Short mmCIF file of C-alpha atoms in Angstrom, two decimals:
data_model
loop_
_atom_site.label_atom_id
_atom_site.label_comp_id
_atom_site.label_asym_id
_atom_site.label_seq_id
_atom_site.Cartn_x
_atom_site.Cartn_y
_atom_site.Cartn_z
CA MET A 1448 0.00 0.00 0.00
CA ARG A 1449 1.33 3.43 -0.92
CA ARG A 1450 1.72 5.74 2.05
CA TRP A 1451 1.26 9.28 0.77
CA ARG A 1452 3.14 12.13 2.35
CA THR A 1453 0.16 14.44 2.85
CA LEU A 1454 -0.96 15.97 6.12
CA LEU A 1455 -4.56 14.99 5.33
CA ALA A 1456 -3.75 11.32 5.51
CA ILE A 1457 -2.58 11.74 9.07
CA LEU A 1458 -5.87 13.30 10.02
CA ALA A 1459 -7.82 10.46 8.46
CA ALA A 1460 -7.30 8.30 11.51
CA ALA A 1461 -8.95 10.89 13.74
CA VAL A 1462 -11.72 12.21 11.51
CA THR A 1463 -14.42 10.28 9.70
CA ALA A 1464 -14.35 10.16 5.92
CA ALA A 1465 -17.52 12.22 5.80
CA THR A 1466 -15.76 15.22 7.25
CA MET A 1467 -12.66 14.94 5.15
CA SER A 1468 -11.62 16.37 1.81
CA PRO A 1469 -12.07 13.80 -0.98
CA ASN A 1470 -8.33 13.23 -1.03
CA PRO A 1471 -7.89 9.56 -2.04
CA ALA A 1472 -5.18 8.95 0.52
CA ALA A 1473 -7.33 10.29 3.33
CA ALA A 1474 -10.32 8.30 2.14
CA ALA A 1475 -8.24 5.15 2.20
CA GLY A 1476 -7.00 5.92 5.70
CA ASP A 1477 -3.37 5.69 4.63
CA PRO A 1478 -0.90 6.99 7.22
CA VAL A 1479 0.87 9.93 5.64
CA THR A 1480 4.26 11.42 6.19
CA PRO A 1481 4.57 15.22 6.61
CA TYR A 1482 7.88 17.16 6.80
CA VAL A 1483 11.58 17.05 6.19
CA VAL A 1484 13.31 14.75 8.67
CA GLY A 1485 16.97 15.35 9.50
CA GLY A 1486 16.93 18.79 7.91
CA THR A 1487 18.02 22.29 8.81
CA ARG A 1488 16.26 25.63 8.45
CA ALA A 1489 16.30 27.21 5.02
CA ALA A 1490 17.37 30.84 4.73
CA LEU A 1491 14.95 33.53 3.63
CA GLY A 1492 15.06 33.73 -0.16
CA GLU A 1493 17.06 30.50 -0.54
CA PHE A 1494 14.20 28.67 -2.27
CA PRO A 1495 11.78 31.49 -3.19
CA TRP A 1496 9.53 29.24 -5.29
CA MET A 1497 8.55 27.00 -2.36
CA VAL A 1498 4.79 26.99 -1.75
CA ARG A 1499 2.69 25.80 1.18
CA LEU A 1500 -0.84 24.71 0.26
CA SER A 1501 -3.70 24.92 2.73
CA MET A 1502 -4.79 21.29 2.30
CA GLY A 1503 -1.54 20.21 3.95
CA CYS A 1504 0.75 19.78 0.94
CA GLY A 1505 3.73 21.52 -0.59
CA GLY A 1506 4.36 22.73 -4.11
CA ALA A 1507 6.65 24.75 -6.33
CA LEU A 1508 5.85 27.92 -8.26
CA TYR A 1509 6.00 26.81 -11.91
CA SER A 1510 4.81 30.14 -13.31
CA PRO A 1511 3.27 33.32 -11.83
CA THR A 1512 -0.14 31.61 -11.83
CA LEU A 1513 0.64 27.88 -11.48
CA VAL A 1514 1.84 25.73 -8.58
CA LEU A 1515 3.10 22.24 -9.42
CA THR A 1516 2.14 19.69 -6.76
CA ALA A 1517 1.11 16.04 -6.36
CA ALA A 1518 -2.07 14.54 -7.80
CA HIS A 1519 -2.84 12.77 -4.54
CA CYS A 1520 -3.11 16.17 -2.83
CA VAL A 1521 -6.25 17.09 -4.82
CA SER A 1522 -9.54 15.38 -5.50
CA ARG A 1523 -10.18 16.08 -9.18
CA THR A 1524 -9.76 18.46 -12.11
CA GLY A 1525 -12.09 21.45 -12.09
CA ALA A 1526 -12.89 24.85 -10.63
CA ASN A 1527 -11.68 25.16 -7.04
CA THR A 1528 -11.55 28.32 -4.95
CA SER A 1529 -10.88 26.62 -1.61
CA ILE A 1530 -7.08 26.34 -1.68
CA THR A 1531 -4.78 29.01 -0.28
CA ALA A 1532 -1.16 29.11 -1.40
CA THR A 1533 1.39 30.72 0.91
CA LEU A 1534 4.83 31.67 -0.40
CA GLY A 1535 7.64 34.19 -0.28
CA VAL A 1536 8.66 33.29 3.29
CA VAL A 1537 10.32 30.57 5.33
CA ASP A 1538 8.22 31.38 8.41
CA LEU A 1539 4.56 30.60 7.68
CA GLN A 1540 3.55 33.12 10.36
CA SER A 1541 5.57 35.97 8.89
CA SER A 1542 3.64 39.16 8.22
CA SER A 1543 5.41 39.44 4.86
CA ARG A 1544 4.01 36.15 3.54
CA VAL A 1545 2.29 36.22 0.17
CA THR A 1546 -1.03 34.40 -0.17
CA ARG A 1547 -3.13 33.59 -3.21
CA LYS A 1548 -6.43 31.76 -3.61
CA SER A 1549 -6.87 29.03 -6.20
CA ASN A 1550 -9.43 29.19 -8.99
CA TYR A 1551 -8.78 25.85 -10.73
CA VAL A 1552 -7.13 22.48 -10.17
CA TYR A 1553 -5.71 20.26 -12.90
CA ARG A 1554 -4.97 16.68 -11.87
CA ALA A 1555 -2.93 14.41 -14.16
CA PRO A 1556 -5.56 12.66 -16.29
CA GLY A 1557 -3.93 9.25 -15.86
CA TYR A 1558 -3.87 9.38 -12.07
CA ASN A 1559 -5.56 6.47 -10.33
CA GLY A 1560 -3.57 6.24 -7.12
CA ASN A 1561 -0.64 4.43 -8.70
CA GLY A 1562 1.75 6.68 -10.63
CA ASP A 1563 0.97 9.87 -12.62
CA ASP A 1564 1.27 11.73 -9.34
CA TRP A 1565 1.36 15.38 -10.45
CA ALA A 1566 -1.12 18.25 -10.55
CA PHE A 1567 -1.38 22.00 -11.01
CA ILE A 1568 -3.06 24.54 -8.75
CA ARG A 1569 -3.96 27.65 -10.74
CA LEU A 1570 -3.90 30.88 -8.74
CA ALA A 1571 -6.64 33.47 -9.10
CA ASN A 1572 -4.05 36.26 -9.22
CA PRO A 1573 -0.45 36.04 -10.45
CA VAL A 1574 2.49 36.20 -8.07
CA THR A 1575 4.95 38.90 -9.09
CA GLY A 1576 8.54 39.35 -8.04
CA VAL A 1577 9.00 35.72 -6.97
CA ALA A 1578 11.28 33.34 -8.86
CA THR A 1579 9.82 30.23 -10.45
CA LEU A 1580 11.37 26.75 -10.51
CA PRO A 1581 12.14 25.26 -13.97
CA ILE A 1582 11.40 21.58 -14.47
CA ALA A 1583 13.79 18.95 -15.85
CA THR A 1584 12.96 18.13 -19.46
CA SER A 1585 15.46 15.29 -19.84
CA THR A 1586 17.00 12.67 -17.57
CA ALA A 1587 20.29 14.57 -17.41
CA TYR A 1588 19.67 15.67 -13.81
CA ASP A 1589 17.90 12.56 -12.54
CA THR A 1590 20.88 11.22 -10.59
CA GLY A 1591 23.32 12.65 -8.08
CA THR A 1592 22.50 14.48 -4.87
CA PHE A 1593 19.15 16.23 -4.57
CA THR A 1594 17.71 18.84 -2.23
CA VAL A 1595 14.28 18.58 -0.64
CA ALA A 1596 12.45 21.21 1.38
CA GLY A 1597 9.11 21.57 3.09
CA TRP A 1598 7.05 22.50 6.11
CA GLY A 1599 6.09 18.89 6.84
CA ALA A 1600 6.93 16.86 9.93
CA ASN A 1601 10.51 16.64 11.16
CA ARG A 1602 9.92 13.15 12.51
CA GLU A 1603 7.54 10.32 11.71
CA GLY A 1604 4.17 11.09 13.28
CA GLY A 1605 5.27 14.62 14.14
CA ALA A 1606 3.60 17.97 13.57
CA GLN A 1607 3.70 20.47 10.74
CA GLN A 1608 6.59 22.90 10.97
CA ARG A 1609 6.39 26.67 11.14
CA TYR A 1610 9.78 27.14 9.47
CA LEU A 1611 10.89 25.74 6.11
CA LEU A 1612 13.34 22.86 6.49
CA LYS A 1613 15.78 21.58 3.88
CA ALA A 1614 17.97 18.51 3.44
CA ASN A 1615 20.09 16.73 0.86
CA VAL A 1616 19.34 13.17 -0.22
CA PRO A 1617 21.26 10.90 -2.63
CA PHE A 1618 19.79 9.15 -5.66
CA VAL A 1619 18.87 5.49 -5.21
CA SER A 1620 18.77 3.38 -8.38
CA ASP A 1621 15.53 1.79 -9.53
CA ALA A 1622 17.02 -1.68 -9.13
CA THR A 1623 18.08 -1.01 -5.55
CA CYS A 1624 14.84 0.74 -4.61
CA ASN A 1625 12.76 -2.13 -6.01
CA SER A 1626 14.86 -4.80 -4.29
CA SER A 1627 13.31 -7.08 -1.68
CA SER A 1628 15.08 -5.17 1.10
CA MET A 1629 13.42 -1.89 0.07
CA TYR A 1630 10.12 -1.68 -1.85
CA GLY A 1631 9.97 -5.09 -3.48
CA GLY A 1632 8.82 -3.95 -6.91
CA GLN A 1633 6.29 -1.30 -5.81
CA VAL A 1634 8.20 1.56 -7.46
CA ILE A 1635 7.22 2.39 -11.06
CA ALA A 1636 10.73 2.61 -12.47
CA ALA A 1637 9.87 4.59 -15.59
CA GLU A 1638 8.11 7.41 -13.77
CA GLU A 1639 9.39 7.50 -10.19
CA ILE A 1640 12.74 8.35 -8.57
CA CYS A 1641 13.95 7.13 -5.19
CA ALA A 1642 16.23 9.21 -2.98
CA GLY A 1643 17.51 8.70 0.52
CA TYR A 1644 20.06 6.97 2.72
CA THR A 1645 20.25 3.23 3.31
CA ALA A 1646 20.66 3.99 6.99
CA GLY A 1647 17.68 6.36 6.99
CA GLY A 1648 17.69 9.51 9.09
CA VAL A 1649 16.99 12.06 6.33
CA ASP A 1650 13.76 12.14 4.33
CA THR A 1651 10.60 13.98 3.44
CA CYS A 1652 7.62 13.24 5.66
CA GLN A 1653 3.88 13.91 6.13
CA GLY A 1654 2.93 17.37 4.93
CA ASP A 1655 5.73 17.47 2.36
CA SER A 1656 3.64 15.81 -0.38
CA GLY A 1657 3.65 17.75 -3.62
CA GLY A 1658 6.79 19.68 -2.76
CA PRO A 1659 9.77 19.69 -5.12
CA MET A 1660 12.94 17.65 -5.15
CA PHE A 1661 15.57 19.67 -7.01
CA ARG A 1662 19.27 20.02 -7.81
CA GLN A 1663 21.62 22.40 -9.52
CA GLY A 1664 21.49 22.39 -13.32
CA ALA A 1665 23.42 24.31 -15.94
CA SER A 1666 21.66 27.57 -15.08
CA GLY A 1667 20.50 27.14 -11.49
CA TRP A 1668 18.00 25.00 -9.65
CA VAL A 1669 15.97 22.45 -11.62
CA GLN A 1670 13.03 20.42 -10.32
CA VAL A 1671 13.56 16.68 -10.85
CA GLY A 1672 10.94 15.23 -8.51
CA ILE A 1673 7.65 15.74 -6.67
CA VAL A 1674 7.25 14.33 -3.15
CA SER A 1675 4.94 11.35 -3.54
CA TRP A 1676 5.14 8.44 -1.09
CA GLY A 1677 7.24 6.27 1.18
CA ASP A 1678 7.07 3.79 4.04
CA GLY A 1679 7.11 5.92 7.16
CA CYS A 1680 9.71 8.68 7.37
CA ALA A 1681 13.49 8.32 7.26
CA ARG A 1682 13.38 4.60 8.03
CA PRO A 1683 16.38 2.44 7.08
CA ASN A 1684 16.03 0.91 3.61
CA LYS A 1685 12.92 2.99 2.92
CA PRO A 1686 13.97 6.00 0.79
CA GLY A 1687 11.47 8.58 -0.34
CA VAL A 1688 9.74 7.97 -3.66
CA TYR A 1689 9.24 10.95 -5.97
CA THR A 1690 7.37 11.55 -9.21
CA GLN A 1691 10.01 11.71 -11.97
CA VAL A 1692 9.37 15.14 -13.49
CA SER A 1693 11.42 14.53 -16.65
CA TYR A 1694 9.15 11.60 -17.59
CA PHE A 1695 6.08 13.85 -17.45
CA SER A 1696 7.71 17.08 -18.67
CA SER A 1697 5.88 17.19 -22.02
CA ALA A 1698 2.52 16.56 -20.37
CA ILE A 1699 3.27 19.11 -17.64
CA ARG A 1700 4.24 21.79 -20.15
CA SER A 1701 1.20 21.05 -22.31
CA ALA A 1702 -1.12 21.29 -19.31
CA ALA A 1703 0.51 24.55 -18.24
CA THR A 1704 -0.09 26.05 -21.67
CA SER A 1705 -3.74 25.00 -21.60
CA LEU A 1706 -4.12 26.64 -18.17
CA GLY A 1707 -2.64 29.90 -19.38
CA GLY A 1708 0.64 29.45 -17.57
#
């Protein structure tokens, strides 16, 4: 069973399905993992495109009006004015935070709870003066050491964080990640990337779902992954599993164009 890294999934154990958002992970009662474990505080302006979404997920500013996140963070494609995006700060309580309401959600059309885990949140008003995060359009940056960041839990079962945390995690090959000692074939090799330490200790967690995994490219930061799922947080032999952005880059760019972004 896939254990999404959304904050909503954590709440599912305490709230009946009738009172929950139609998030598929929450409906299934999956335990979810929230924030960066083993991380340190990010500096103001270090990752300006980081976004916190009010449903308990992360995201990255793809364009002035679009936030790239995970499909499992949203219920469906369609008009949606209920999501608030917060960005421009590392402290979610800062008076200088920028907020925008959503007006539309686009969920990957192939998403059925197994792969295709990406989505867009369209903002009602553009964000100006904030850098966006380019996506990887080839596999050139899909190995090496990556950076993850988020406001999710800093330990398994922990609480959402006020301050943005960051950490570095190494690439784990598909063969290793799908081995019997790790995920035993659950990872979709063509469209997912694993990253983390064999010994554990550093990972994304509940509340980090939808946030970016990124690394330095030829001209700055490039997004290579989207926080998707994992078994617990920072456990040995259980690296984080991320949507492989390069695999979906054409579909992502096409969707962005159709949404006006």
